[in-house]
Amino acid sequence: MIPKVFKEVIDLGDGREITIETGKLAKQAHGSVVVQSGKCMMLCTVVSNYEQKDLPFLPLTVDYREKFAAAGRYPGGFFKREARPSDGEVLTMRLVDRVLRPLFPKNYSAETQVMIQLMSHDENVMPDAMAGLAASAAIQLSDFPFECAISEARVGRIDGKFVINPTRAQLAESDIDMMIGASADSVMMVEGEMDEISEEEMIEAIKFAHEAIKLQIDAQHRLADAFGRKEVRDYAEEPDNEDLVKRVHDMAYDKVYAVAKAGSTKQERTASFAAIKEEVKASFTEEEMEEYGGLVSDYYRKAEKAAVRDLTVNEGLRLDGRKTNEIRDIWCEIDYLPSVHGSAVFTRGETQALATVTLGTSRDANKIDMPSFEGEENFYLHYNFPPFCTGEARPIRGTSRREVGHGNLAQRGLKGMIPEDCPYTVRVV
């Protein structure tokens, strides 16, 4: 029997449309949609386990993948199967994650997965601009505790006119490339690059994108109403133990405040805070810790946060002793490494970066091979954040999503300074 399909259409205002469909694919998921614009189609599924984990955070995983079959191509290399995600896919995951995560309840800790797959590619459609819409639409069809629908849109400007979700060809002519994530009421995320536009122009671009996002949110509500909204699931939503909150606060607050006001180094401060936390925990019996151990740690963090905030608000002091209008000491040194093409050390307070630059030929360009885009970068920046940077010993794995994201931000900020006729490939690490 052919399944009943529910569909909503979003008019982009220039002859293009986005459709959201559910009821045909992935019916075992807690929510699933297919979002289509032109020949571009992506499937988004969402699943959240019913078992709550004993964690102080939401174990949310957002996964975005582009299948080479979507563009009628084979993966490159010896093994003809997609492997680890590309940097472009990781950046899209982060775009979606940072808008979804704050909308789950703070005490919701069930394992949750949002999986987005590009199934059909259209060279005139940039799929990352629809990933947030797909994720939110799928969640609206689920029983997850989720504050409100959201969406994301890319805004460009060509010859003075704003364009929603421009094509890659249009984007090459645009002086704005900005991704906006928002609910119907509030802008939640802005990321992008632009050619030295004014603040007023940037605000107008954000407002323009927000109006388009509101239409996408309306379509999500219509789809959920037609499909049939599910009752929000029950989960362990325990109120704060006010007596325990007060007990921990009274033991920790003044001591934390004193350490914060001392203006000590990060290592000294971290050790002092850890000692206070252990002192608080030691004041409880073994039976109490078995019952309240996790809450004691949570409430200590609240007391620590309150003390540090009050110090800044009430006395105008920060953790390292600076006033709110003072910056950290800065020193720099160039040509620190003798054998590289270029190097520099930049230090601001206790934060330090060591950067190198290497010049190469066109053969050293960074080749991008994704189903949605093929090309080369003659300027690229790789960011590394090893565990010793925070005085920790952690497992050493592959490049993290955070490293990819922060490297991309720095790259986007610098690439406009590279001349278009630069004869070199430039790699910064």
CSV table of C-alpha atoms in Angstrom, one decimal:
chain,number,residue,atom,x,y,z
A,1,MET,CA,0.0,0.0,0.0
A,2,ILE,CA,1.3,3.4,-0.9
A,3,PRO,CA,1.9,5.4,2.3
A,4,LYS,CA,0.1,8.7,2.9
A,5,VAL,CA,2.5,11.6,2.3
A,6,PHE,CA,2.2,15.0,3.9
A,7,LYS,CA,3.8,17.9,2.1
A,8,GLU,CA,4.3,21.6,2.6
A,9,VAL,CA,5.7,24.2,0.1
A,10,ILE,CA,7.8,27.3,0.9
A,11,ASP,CA,7.9,30.0,-1.7
A,12,LEU,CA,11.3,31.7,-1.8
A,13,GLY,CA,9.8,34.6,-3.7
A,14,ASP,CA,11.9,34.4,-6.9
A,15,GLY,CA,10.3,31.3,-8.6
A,16,ARG,CA,12.2,28.8,-6.4
A,17,GLU,CA,10.5,26.6,-3.9
A,18,ILE,CA,11.4,24.4,-1.0
A,19,THR,CA,9.2,21.4,-0.1
A,20,ILE,CA,9.1,19.5,3.1
A,21,GLU,CA,7.7,16.0,3.0
A,22,THR,CA,7.0,13.2,5.5
A,23,GLY,CA,5.4,9.8,5.6
A,24,LYS,CA,7.3,8.0,2.9
A,25,LEU,CA,10.8,7.3,4.2
A,26,ALA,CA,12.4,6.2,7.6
A,27,LYS,CA,9.1,5.5,9.4
A,28,GLN,CA,10.9,3.8,12.3
A,29,ALA,CA,12.6,7.1,13.2
A,30,HIS,CA,11.0,9.3,15.8
A,31,GLY,CA,10.7,12.0,13.2
A,32,SER,CA,11.8,12.1,9.5
A,33,VAL,CA,11.4,14.5,6.6
A,34,VAL,CA,12.6,14.9,3.0
A,35,VAL,CA,13.5,18.5,2.1
A,36,GLN,CA,13.7,19.3,-1.6
A,37,SER,CA,14.7,22.3,-3.7
A,38,GLY,CA,15.1,21.8,-7.4
A,39,LYS,CA,16.8,18.5,-7.8
A,40,CYS,CA,18.4,18.7,-4.3
A,41,MET,CA,16.9,16.3,-1.8
A,42,MET,CA,18.0,15.5,1.7
A,43,LEU,CA,16.7,13.1,4.3
A,44,CYS,CA,16.7,14.0,7.9
A,45,THR,CA,15.9,11.6,10.7
A,46,VAL,CA,15.8,12.2,14.5
A,47,VAL,CA,15.9,9.6,17.2
A,48,SER,CA,16.2,10.1,21.0
A,49,ASN,CA,16.4,7.2,23.4
A,50,TYR,CA,13.8,7.0,26.2
A,51,GLU,CA,16.4,6.2,28.8
A,52,GLN,CA,17.9,9.3,30.5
A,53,LYS,CA,21.7,9.2,31.1
A,54,ASP,CA,23.3,10.3,34.3
A,55,LEU,CA,25.1,13.2,32.6
A,56,PRO,CA,25.3,17.0,33.2
A,57,PHE,CA,24.8,17.7,29.5
A,58,LEU,CA,22.7,16.6,26.5
A,59,PRO,CA,24.5,13.8,24.5
A,60,LEU,CA,23.3,15.2,21.2
A,61,THR,CA,25.0,14.2,17.9
A,62,VAL,CA,24.3,16.0,14.7
A,63,ASP,CA,25.6,14.2,11.6
A,64,TYR,CA,25.5,15.5,8.1
A,65,ARG,CA,26.8,13.5,5.2
A,66,GLU,CA,26.8,13.9,1.4
A,67,LYS,CA,26.7,10.7,-0.6
A,68,PHE,CA,28.7,10.8,-3.8
A,69,ALA,CA,25.9,8.9,-5.5
A,70,ALA,CA,23.8,12.0,-5.0
A,71,ALA,CA,25.9,13.7,-7.7
A,72,GLY,CA,26.3,10.6,-9.8
A,73,ARG,CA,29.9,10.1,-8.8
A,74,TYR,CA,32.2,7.6,-7.1
A,75,PRO,CA,34.2,8.4,-4.0
A,76,GLY,CA,37.9,9.1,-4.9
A,77,GLY,CA,40.7,6.9,-3.6
A,78,PHE,CA,41.2,3.2,-3.5
A,79,PHE,CA,38.3,2.3,-1.3
A,80,LYS,CA,35.0,3.2,-3.1
A,81,ARG,CA,33.1,4.0,0.1
A,82,GLU,CA,32.5,7.2,2.0
A,83,ALA,CA,34.6,7.3,5.1
A,84,ARG,CA,35.2,10.1,7.7
A,85,PRO,CA,33.3,13.3,7.1
A,86,SER,CA,34.9,16.1,5.1
A,87,ASP,CA,35.6,19.5,6.6
A,88,GLY,CA,32.6,20.9,4.7
A,89,GLU,CA,30.3,18.3,6.2
A,90,VAL,CA,31.7,19.0,9.7
A,91,LEU,CA,31.0,22.7,9.3
A,92,THR,CA,27.4,22.0,8.4
A,93,MET,CA,27.1,19.7,11.4
A,94,ARG,CA,28.3,22.6,13.6
A,95,LEU,CA,25.9,25.1,12.0
A,96,VAL,CA,22.9,22.8,12.9
A,97,ASP,CA,24.1,21.7,16.3
A,98,ARG,CA,24.6,25.2,17.7
A,99,VAL,CA,21.0,26.2,16.9
A,100,LEU,CA,19.4,23.0,18.1
A,101,ARG,CA,21.3,22.4,21.3
A,102,PRO,CA,20.0,25.3,23.4
A,103,LEU,CA,16.4,24.5,22.7
A,104,PHE,CA,16.4,21.2,24.6
A,105,PRO,CA,15.7,21.3,28.3
A,106,LYS,CA,18.8,21.7,30.5
A,107,ASN,CA,18.1,18.5,32.4
A,108,TYR,CA,17.3,16.4,29.3
A,109,SER,CA,20.1,13.9,28.9
A,110,ALA,CA,18.8,11.1,26.6
A,111,GLU,CA,21.1,10.0,23.8
A,112,THR,CA,19.9,12.0,20.8
A,113,GLN,CA,20.9,11.7,17.1
A,114,VAL,CA,20.0,14.0,14.2
A,115,MET,CA,21.2,12.5,10.9
A,116,ILE,CA,21.0,14.5,7.7
A,117,GLN,CA,21.9,12.8,4.3
A,118,LEU,CA,22.1,14.5,1.0
A,119,MET,CA,20.5,12.0,-1.4
A,120,SER,CA,20.3,14.0,-4.6
A,121,HIS,CA,22.4,17.0,-5.5
A,122,ASP,CA,21.6,20.0,-7.6
A,123,GLU,CA,24.5,22.2,-8.7
A,124,ASN,CA,22.3,25.3,-8.4
A,125,VAL,CA,21.4,24.5,-4.7
A,126,MET,CA,23.8,24.8,-1.7
A,127,PRO,CA,22.5,22.1,0.6
A,128,ASP,CA,24.0,23.4,3.8
A,129,ALA,CA,21.4,26.2,3.8
A,130,MET,CA,18.6,23.7,4.1
A,131,ALA,CA,20.1,21.4,6.8
A,132,GLY,CA,18.8,23.4,9.8
A,133,LEU,CA,15.3,23.5,8.3
A,134,ALA,CA,15.3,19.7,7.8
A,135,ALA,CA,16.5,19.1,11.3
A,136,SER,CA,13.9,21.3,13.0
A,137,ALA,CA,11.1,19.9,10.8
A,138,ALA,CA,11.9,16.4,11.7
A,139,ILE,CA,12.0,17.3,15.4
A,140,GLN,CA,8.6,18.9,15.1
A,141,LEU,CA,7.2,15.5,14.1
A,142,SER,CA,8.7,13.8,17.1
A,143,ASP,CA,7.8,13.7,20.8
A,144,PHE,CA,11.0,15.4,21.9
A,145,PRO,CA,10.9,18.1,24.6
A,146,PHE,CA,12.0,21.0,22.3
A,147,GLU,CA,11.3,24.6,22.9
A,148,CYS,CA,10.3,25.9,19.5
A,149,ALA,CA,10.8,25.4,15.7
A,150,ILE,CA,13.8,27.0,14.1
A,151,SER,CA,15.4,27.3,10.7
A,152,GLU,CA,18.5,28.5,9.0
A,153,ALA,CA,19.0,30.5,5.7
A,154,ARG,CA,21.9,31.9,3.8
A,155,VAL,CA,21.7,35.5,2.7
A,156,GLY,CA,23.7,37.1,-0.1
A,157,ARG,CA,23.6,40.5,-1.8
A,158,ILE,CA,24.1,41.0,-5.5
A,159,ASP,CA,24.0,44.5,-7.0
A,160,GLY,CA,22.5,45.9,-3.8
A,161,LYS,CA,19.7,43.3,-3.6
A,162,PHE,CA,19.4,40.6,-0.9
A,163,VAL,CA,19.0,37.0,-2.0
A,164,ILE,CA,17.9,34.1,0.1
A,165,ASN,CA,19.8,30.8,-0.4
A,166,PRO,CA,21.8,32.0,-3.4
A,167,THR,CA,23.3,29.5,-5.8
A,168,ARG,CA,27.0,29.0,-5.8
A,169,ALA,CA,27.3,31.1,-9.0
A,170,GLN,CA,25.4,33.9,-7.4
A,171,LEU,CA,27.5,33.7,-4.2
A,172,ALA,CA,30.6,34.3,-6.2
A,173,GLU,CA,29.2,37.7,-7.2
A,174,SER,CA,27.8,38.5,-3.7
A,175,ASP,CA,29.5,40.8,-1.2
A,176,ILE,CA,27.8,38.9,1.7
A,177,ASP,CA,27.8,35.2,2.6
A,178,MET,CA,26.0,34.9,5.9
A,179,MET,CA,24.2,32.0,7.5
A,180,ILE,CA,21.4,33.0,10.0
A,181,GLY,CA,19.8,30.6,12.4
A,182,ALA,CA,16.6,31.8,14.2
A,183,SER,CA,13.3,31.0,15.8
A,184,ALA,CA,10.2,33.0,14.9
A,185,ASP,CA,11.0,35.5,17.7
A,186,SER,CA,14.8,35.6,18.0
A,187,VAL,CA,18.0,35.4,16.0
A,188,MET,CA,20.1,32.7,17.5
A,189,MET,CA,23.2,32.3,15.3
A,190,VAL,CA,25.1,34.4,12.8
A,191,GLU,CA,28.1,33.1,10.9
A,192,GLY,CA,29.6,34.3,7.6
A,193,GLU,CA,31.9,36.7,5.8
A,194,MET,CA,31.4,39.9,3.9
A,195,ASP,CA,33.3,42.7,2.2
A,196,GLU,CA,33.6,45.5,4.7
A,197,ILE,CA,29.9,46.4,4.8
A,198,SER,CA,28.5,48.8,7.4
A,199,GLU,CA,26.8,47.6,10.6
A,200,GLU,CA,23.4,48.9,9.3
A,201,GLU,CA,23.8,46.9,6.1
A,202,MET,CA,24.6,43.8,8.2
A,203,ILE,CA,21.5,44.3,10.4
A,204,GLU,CA,19.3,44.7,7.3
A,205,ALA,CA,20.7,41.4,5.9
A,206,ILE,CA,19.9,39.6,9.2
A,207,LYS,CA,16.4,41.0,9.2
A,208,PHE,CA,15.8,40.0,5.6
A,209,ALA,CA,16.9,36.4,6.4
A,210,HIS,CA,14.8,36.3,9.5
A,211,GLU,CA,11.6,37.1,7.5
A,212,ALA,CA,12.4,34.2,5.2
A,213,ILE,CA,13.0,31.9,8.2
A,214,LYS,CA,9.6,32.8,9.7
A,215,LEU,CA,8.0,31.5,6.5
A,216,GLN,CA,10.0,28.2,6.8
A,217,ILE,CA,8.9,27.9,10.5
A,218,ASP,CA,5.2,28.4,9.5
A,219,ALA,CA,5.6,25.6,7.0
A,220,GLN,CA,7.0,23.3,9.7
A,221,HIS,CA,4.0,24.1,11.9
A,222,ARG,CA,1.5,23.4,9.1
A,223,LEU,CA,3.3,20.1,8.4
A,224,ALA,CA,3.2,19.0,12.0
A,225,ASP,CA,-0.5,19.9,12.4
A,226,ALA,CA,-1.4,18.0,9.2
A,227,PHE,CA,0.7,14.9,10.2
A,228,GLY,CA,-0.6,15.0,13.8
A,229,ARG,CA,1.4,16.4,16.7
A,230,LYS,CA,2.7,13.9,19.2
A,231,GLU,CA,2.4,14.4,23.0
A,232,VAL,CA,5.7,15.4,24.4
A,233,ARG,CA,7.3,12.5,26.2
A,234,ASP,CA,7.8,12.4,29.9
A,235,TYR,CA,11.3,12.5,31.3
A,236,ALA,CA,12.8,12.8,34.7
A,237,GLU,CA,12.3,16.5,35.2
A,238,GLU,CA,13.3,16.8,38.9
A,239,PRO,CA,13.1,20.3,40.5
A,240,ASP,CA,16.1,21.6,42.4
A,241,ASN,CA,16.6,20.4,45.9
A,242,GLU,CA,16.5,23.9,47.5
A,243,ASP,CA,17.8,22.8,50.8
A,244,LEU,CA,20.8,21.1,49.1
A,245,VAL,CA,21.3,24.1,46.9
A,246,LYS,CA,21.5,26.4,50.0
A,247,ARG,CA,23.8,24.0,51.9
A,248,VAL,CA,26.3,23.8,49.0
A,249,HIS,CA,26.0,27.5,48.3
A,250,ASP,CA,26.6,28.5,51.9
A,251,MET,CA,29.7,26.3,52.1
A,252,ALA,CA,31.3,27.2,48.7
A,253,TYR,CA,30.3,30.8,47.7
A,254,ASP,CA,32.5,32.9,50.0
A,255,LYS,CA,35.5,30.7,49.5
A,256,VAL,CA,35.1,30.7,45.7
A,257,TYR,CA,34.6,34.5,45.8
A,258,ALA,CA,37.9,35.0,47.7
A,259,VAL,CA,39.8,32.8,45.3
A,260,ALA,CA,38.3,34.6,42.3
A,261,LYS,CA,39.2,38.0,43.8
A,262,ALA,CA,42.8,37.0,44.5
A,263,GLY,CA,43.7,37.4,40.8
A,264,SER,CA,45.8,34.2,40.7
A,265,THR,CA,47.0,32.3,37.7
A,266,LYS,CA,44.8,29.9,35.9
A,267,GLN,CA,46.6,26.8,37.3
A,268,GLU,CA,46.5,28.2,40.9
A,269,ARG,CA,42.9,29.2,40.5
A,270,THR,CA,41.8,25.8,39.0
A,271,ALA,CA,43.6,23.9,41.9
A,272,SER,CA,41.9,26.2,44.5
A,273,PHE,CA,38.5,25.7,43.0
A,274,ALA,CA,39.0,21.9,42.9
A,275,ALA,CA,40.1,21.9,46.5
A,276,ILE,CA,36.9,23.8,47.5
A,277,LYS,CA,34.8,21.4,45.6
A,278,GLU,CA,36.4,18.4,47.4
A,279,GLU,CA,35.9,20.1,50.7
A,280,VAL,CA,32.2,20.6,50.0
A,281,LYS,CA,31.9,16.9,49.0
A,282,ALA,CA,33.8,15.8,52.1
A,283,SER,CA,31.2,17.5,54.3
A,284,PHE,CA,28.6,15.0,53.2
A,285,THR,CA,28.3,11.4,54.5
A,286,GLU,CA,28.8,8.4,52.3
A,287,GLU,CA,25.1,7.8,52.3
A,288,GLU,CA,24.3,11.4,51.3
A,289,MET,CA,26.9,11.3,48.5
A,290,GLU,CA,25.4,8.1,47.2
A,291,GLU,CA,22.0,9.8,47.0
A,292,TYR,CA,23.0,13.3,46.1
A,293,GLY,CA,26.6,13.0,44.6
A,294,GLY,CA,25.7,14.3,41.1
A,295,LEU,CA,23.6,17.1,42.5
A,296,VAL,CA,26.3,18.3,44.9
A,297,SER,CA,28.7,18.7,41.9
A,298,ASP,CA,26.0,20.5,39.9
A,299,TYR,CA,25.1,22.8,42.7
A,300,TYR,CA,28.8,23.6,43.4
A,301,ARG,CA,29.1,24.7,39.7
A,302,LYS,CA,26.2,27.0,40.2
A,303,ALA,CA,27.7,28.5,43.3
A,304,GLU,CA,31.0,28.9,41.6
A,305,LYS,CA,29.4,30.6,38.6
A,306,ALA,CA,27.4,32.9,40.8
A,307,ALA,CA,30.4,34.0,42.8
A,308,VAL,CA,32.5,34.7,39.7
A,309,ARG,CA,29.6,36.6,38.1
A,310,ASP,CA,29.0,38.7,41.2
A,311,LEU,CA,32.6,39.6,41.5
A,312,THR,CA,32.5,41.0,38.0
A,313,VAL,CA,29.2,42.8,38.3
A,314,ASN,CA,29.6,44.2,41.8
A,315,GLU,CA,33.3,45.0,41.9
A,316,GLY,CA,34.2,45.2,38.2
A,317,LEU,CA,36.9,42.6,38.6
A,318,ARG,CA,37.7,39.6,36.5
A,319,LEU,CA,39.3,36.3,37.5
A,320,ASP,CA,42.8,37.3,36.6
A,321,GLY,CA,42.6,40.6,38.6
A,322,ARG,CA,41.8,42.9,35.6
A,323,LYS,CA,39.1,45.5,35.7
A,324,THR,CA,36.4,45.2,33.0
A,325,ASN,CA,38.0,47.9,30.9
A,326,GLU,CA,41.5,46.4,30.9
A,327,ILE,CA,43.0,44.0,28.4
A,328,ARG,CA,45.5,41.2,29.1
A,329,ASP,CA,49.2,41.8,28.5
A,330,ILE,CA,50.2,41.1,24.9
A,331,TRP,CA,53.6,40.2,23.5
A,332,CYS,CA,54.5,39.0,20.0
A,333,GLU,CA,57.6,37.6,18.3
A,334,ILE,CA,58.2,36.9,14.6
A,335,ASP,CA,60.7,34.5,13.0
A,336,TYR,CA,60.7,32.3,16.1
A,337,LEU,CA,61.3,29.1,14.1
A,338,PRO,CA,64.5,29.3,12.0
A,339,SER,CA,63.7,26.7,9.3
A,340,VAL,CA,60.1,27.5,8.3
A,341,HIS,CA,59.0,30.0,5.7
A,342,GLY,CA,57.4,32.2,8.3
A,343,SER,CA,56.5,32.0,12.0
A,344,ALA,CA,55.1,34.0,14.9
A,345,VAL,CA,54.3,33.7,18.5
A,346,PHE,CA,51.3,35.6,19.8
A,347,THR,CA,50.6,35.7,23.6
A,348,ARG,CA,47.8,37.4,25.4
A,349,GLY,CA,47.7,36.8,29.1
A,350,GLU,CA,47.9,33.0,29.5
A,351,THR,CA,46.6,32.3,26.0
A,352,GLN,CA,49.3,31.6,23.4
A,353,ALA,CA,49.4,30.7,19.7
A,354,LEU,CA,52.4,29.6,17.6
A,355,ALA,CA,51.7,29.9,13.9
A,356,THR,CA,53.7,28.9,10.8
A,357,VAL,CA,53.2,29.8,7.2
A,358,THR,CA,54.4,27.7,4.2
A,359,LEU,CA,54.5,28.8,0.6
A,360,GLY,CA,53.9,26.3,-2.2
A,361,THR,CA,53.0,26.0,-5.8
A,362,SER,CA,49.6,25.4,-7.4
A,363,ARG,CA,50.2,21.7,-7.0
A,364,ASP,CA,50.0,22.2,-3.2
A,365,ALA,CA,46.5,23.7,-3.3
A,366,ASN,CA,44.0,22.1,-1.0
A,367,LYS,CA,41.7,20.0,-3.2
A,368,ILE,CA,38.1,19.9,-2.1
A,369,ASP,CA,36.2,16.8,-3.4
A,370,MET,CA,32.6,16.8,-2.1
A,371,PRO,CA,29.4,15.7,-3.9
A,372,SER,CA,28.2,19.3,-3.6
A,373,PHE,CA,31.4,21.1,-4.5
A,374,GLU,CA,34.7,20.4,-6.3
A,375,GLY,CA,37.5,23.0,-6.3
A,376,GLU,CA,40.8,24.1,-4.9
A,377,GLU,CA,41.9,26.5,-2.1
A,378,ASN,CA,45.2,28.3,-2.6
A,379,PHE,CA,45.0,29.7,0.9
A,380,TYR,CA,44.0,27.5,3.9
A,381,LEU,CA,44.5,27.5,7.6
A,382,HIS,CA,44.7,24.5,9.9
A,383,TYR,CA,44.0,24.9,13.6
A,384,ASN,CA,45.2,22.5,16.3
A,385,PHE,CA,44.2,22.4,19.9
A,386,PRO,CA,46.2,19.6,21.7
A,387,PRO,CA,45.2,18.7,25.3
A,388,PHE,CA,48.3,20.3,26.9
A,389,CYS,CA,46.9,23.7,26.0
A,390,THR,CA,44.5,23.4,28.9
A,391,GLY,CA,46.9,21.4,31.2
A,392,GLU,CA,45.0,18.2,30.6
A,393,ALA,CA,45.9,14.7,29.4
A,394,ARG,CA,43.2,13.5,27.1
A,395,PRO,CA,43.0,10.8,24.4
A,396,ILE,CA,44.7,11.9,21.1
A,397,ARG,CA,42.4,11.3,18.3
A,398,GLY,CA,41.8,12.7,14.8
A,399,THR,CA,41.0,16.4,14.1
A,400,SER,CA,38.1,17.4,16.2
A,401,ARG,CA,35.0,19.3,15.0
A,402,ARG,CA,36.0,22.2,17.1
A,403,GLU,CA,39.4,22.4,15.5
A,404,VAL,CA,37.8,22.3,12.0
A,405,GLY,CA,35.3,25.0,12.9
A,406,HIS,CA,37.8,27.4,14.6
A,407,GLY,CA,40.3,26.9,11.7
A,408,ASN,CA,37.6,27.8,9.2
A,409,LEU,CA,36.6,30.9,11.1
A,410,ALA,CA,40.2,32.2,11.1
A,411,GLN,CA,40.6,31.2,7.4
A,412,ARG,CA,37.5,33.2,6.4
A,413,GLY,CA,38.8,36.2,8.3
A,414,LEU,CA,42.2,36.2,6.6
A,415,LYS,CA,41.5,35.0,3.0
A,416,GLY,CA,40.2,38.4,1.9
A,417,MET,CA,43.7,39.8,2.5
A,418,ILE,CA,45.3,37.3,0.0
A,419,PRO,CA,45.6,39.0,-3.4
A,420,GLU,CA,43.6,37.3,-6.2
A,421,ASP,CA,46.8,37.1,-8.3
A,422,CYS,CA,48.9,35.6,-5.6
A,423,PRO,CA,51.2,33.1,-7.4
A,424,TYR,CA,51.7,30.9,-4.3
A,425,THR,CA,49.6,28.4,-2.3
A,426,VAL,CA,49.7,29.5,1.3
A,427,ARG,CA,49.2,27.2,4.2
A,428,VAL,CA,49.0,28.5,7.8
A,429,VAL,CA,49.1,26.1,10.8
